[in-house]
Protein backbone atom coordinates (compact mmCIF):
# COMPACT_ATOMS: atom_id res chain seq x y z
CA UNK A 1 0.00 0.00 0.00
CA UNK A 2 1.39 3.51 -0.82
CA UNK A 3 0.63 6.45 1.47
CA UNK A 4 0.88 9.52 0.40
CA UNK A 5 1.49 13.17 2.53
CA UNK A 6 -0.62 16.00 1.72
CA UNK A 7 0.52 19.39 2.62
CA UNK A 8 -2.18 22.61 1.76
CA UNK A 9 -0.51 25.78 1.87
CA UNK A 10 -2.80 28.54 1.10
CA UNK A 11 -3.35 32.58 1.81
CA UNK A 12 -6.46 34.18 3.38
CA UNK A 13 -7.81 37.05 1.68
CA UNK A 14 -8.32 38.97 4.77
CA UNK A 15 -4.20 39.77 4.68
CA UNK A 16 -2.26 41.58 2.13
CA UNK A 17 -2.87 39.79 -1.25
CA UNK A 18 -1.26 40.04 -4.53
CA UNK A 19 -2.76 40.96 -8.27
CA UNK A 20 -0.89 41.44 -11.48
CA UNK A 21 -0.68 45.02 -13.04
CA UNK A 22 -1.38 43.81 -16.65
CA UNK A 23 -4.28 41.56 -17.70
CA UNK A 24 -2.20 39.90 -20.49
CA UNK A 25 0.64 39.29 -17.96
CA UNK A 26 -1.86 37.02 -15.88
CA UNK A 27 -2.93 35.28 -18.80
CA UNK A 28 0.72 34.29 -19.94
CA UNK A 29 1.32 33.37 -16.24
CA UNK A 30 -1.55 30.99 -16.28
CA UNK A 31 -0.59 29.77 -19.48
CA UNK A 32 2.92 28.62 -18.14
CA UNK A 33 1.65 27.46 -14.63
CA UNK A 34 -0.32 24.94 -16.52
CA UNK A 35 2.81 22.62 -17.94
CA UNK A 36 4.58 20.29 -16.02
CA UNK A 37 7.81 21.16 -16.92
CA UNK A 38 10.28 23.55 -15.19
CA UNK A 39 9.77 27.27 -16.20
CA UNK A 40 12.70 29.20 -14.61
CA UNK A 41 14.88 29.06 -17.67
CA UNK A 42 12.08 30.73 -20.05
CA UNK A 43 10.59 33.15 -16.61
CA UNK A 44 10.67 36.78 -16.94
CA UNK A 45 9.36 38.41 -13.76
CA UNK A 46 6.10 40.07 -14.61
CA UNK A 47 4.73 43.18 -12.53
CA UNK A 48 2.68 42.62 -9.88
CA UNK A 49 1.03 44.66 -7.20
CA UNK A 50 0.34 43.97 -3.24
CA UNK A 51 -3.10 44.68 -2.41
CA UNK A 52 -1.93 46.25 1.39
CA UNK A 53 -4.99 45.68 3.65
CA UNK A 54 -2.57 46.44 6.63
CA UNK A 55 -1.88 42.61 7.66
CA UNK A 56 1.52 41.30 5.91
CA UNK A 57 1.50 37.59 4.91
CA UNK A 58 4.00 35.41 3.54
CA UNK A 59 1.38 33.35 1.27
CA UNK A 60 0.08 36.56 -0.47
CA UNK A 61 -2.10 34.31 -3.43
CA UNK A 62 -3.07 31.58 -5.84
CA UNK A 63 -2.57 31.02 -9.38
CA UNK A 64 -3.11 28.12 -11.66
CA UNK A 65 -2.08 26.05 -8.50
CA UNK A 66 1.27 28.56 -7.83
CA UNK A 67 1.51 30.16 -4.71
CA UNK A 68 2.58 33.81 -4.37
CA UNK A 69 5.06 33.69 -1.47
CA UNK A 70 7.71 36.12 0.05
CA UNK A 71 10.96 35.69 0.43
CA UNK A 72 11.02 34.40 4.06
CA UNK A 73 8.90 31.18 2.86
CA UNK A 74 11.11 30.78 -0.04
CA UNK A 75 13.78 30.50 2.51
CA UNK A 76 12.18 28.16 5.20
CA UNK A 77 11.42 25.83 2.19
CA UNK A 78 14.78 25.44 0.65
CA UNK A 79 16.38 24.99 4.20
CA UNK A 80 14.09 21.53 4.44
CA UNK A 81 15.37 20.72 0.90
CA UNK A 82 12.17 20.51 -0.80
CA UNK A 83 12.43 18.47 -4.15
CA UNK A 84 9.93 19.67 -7.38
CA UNK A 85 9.34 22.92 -6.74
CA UNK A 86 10.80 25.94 -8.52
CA UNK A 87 10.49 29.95 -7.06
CA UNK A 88 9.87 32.25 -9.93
CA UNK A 89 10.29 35.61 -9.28
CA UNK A 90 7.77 38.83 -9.22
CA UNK A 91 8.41 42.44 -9.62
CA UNK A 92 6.57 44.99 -7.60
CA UNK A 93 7.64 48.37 -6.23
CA UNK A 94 5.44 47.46 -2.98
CA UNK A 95 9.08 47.23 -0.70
CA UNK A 96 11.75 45.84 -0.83
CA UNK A 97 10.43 42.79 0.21
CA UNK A 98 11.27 40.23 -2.73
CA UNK A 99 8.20 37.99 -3.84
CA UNK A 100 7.57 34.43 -5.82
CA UNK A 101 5.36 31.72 -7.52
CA UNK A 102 5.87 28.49 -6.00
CA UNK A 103 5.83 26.94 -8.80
CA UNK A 104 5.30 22.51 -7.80
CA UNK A 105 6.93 20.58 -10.29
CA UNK A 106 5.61 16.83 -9.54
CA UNK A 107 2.22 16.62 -11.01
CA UNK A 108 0.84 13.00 -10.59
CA UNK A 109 -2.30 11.35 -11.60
CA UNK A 110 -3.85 10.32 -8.56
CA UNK A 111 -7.48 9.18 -9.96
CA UNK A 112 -8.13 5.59 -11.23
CA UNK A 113 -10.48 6.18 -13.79
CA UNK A 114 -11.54 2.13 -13.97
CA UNK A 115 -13.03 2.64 -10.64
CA UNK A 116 -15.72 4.89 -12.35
CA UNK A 117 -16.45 2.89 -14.59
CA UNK A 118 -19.53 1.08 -12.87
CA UNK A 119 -20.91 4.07 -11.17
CA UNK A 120 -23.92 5.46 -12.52
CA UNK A 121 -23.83 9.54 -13.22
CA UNK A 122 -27.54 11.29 -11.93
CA UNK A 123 -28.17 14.38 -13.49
CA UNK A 124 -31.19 16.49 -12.65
């Protein structure tokens, strides 16, 4: 039997939050968050803005599956030597607090689709 560990890392919209500047940057973002392979080689930090409702957070969004994260939990997760991920990095004239997408590189099909097979769909 394999177990697997699930981790959910998410931000809460009450905090500071993070948008992009330019509607056609988001789109090529989500675009590129969608592949599985690595993107920091192609990556060109895009603009983004930090919506400041007075409460800093270090999980600041959620795109296509990427987190927007600052610096500080870049650093906690490379000192545990996390494999498949990748940081990309964001531009914003916010601080001088340096932001990322967390960008998770291990995508894995988790659904046996066989074991749908005999269950009946309802629809209303």
């Amino acid at each position: 039997m394999i177990y697997l560990k699930i981790w959910l890392l998410d931000y809460h919209p009450s905090f500071n939050t993070l948008d992009f500047n330019d509607y056609e940057d988001y789109r090529k973002v989500n675009d590129l968050l969608s592949q599985k392979q690595p993107l920091a080689k192609e990556w060109s930090a895009v603009n983004v803005k930090i919506v400041d409702k007075g409460r800093p957070s270090d999980i600041l969004g959620r795109f296509n599956g990427a987190l927007a994260v600052s610096s500080a939990t870049k650093e906690i997760l490379l000192r545990h030597n996390i494999d498949n991920i990748e940081f990309l990095p964001l531009r914003t004239d916010f601080s001088e607090e340096k932001y990322y997408l967390l960008h998770v590189l291990n995508i894995l099909d988790c659904i046996e689709s066989n074991q749908f097979q005999n269950h009946k769909v309802y629809q209303r």
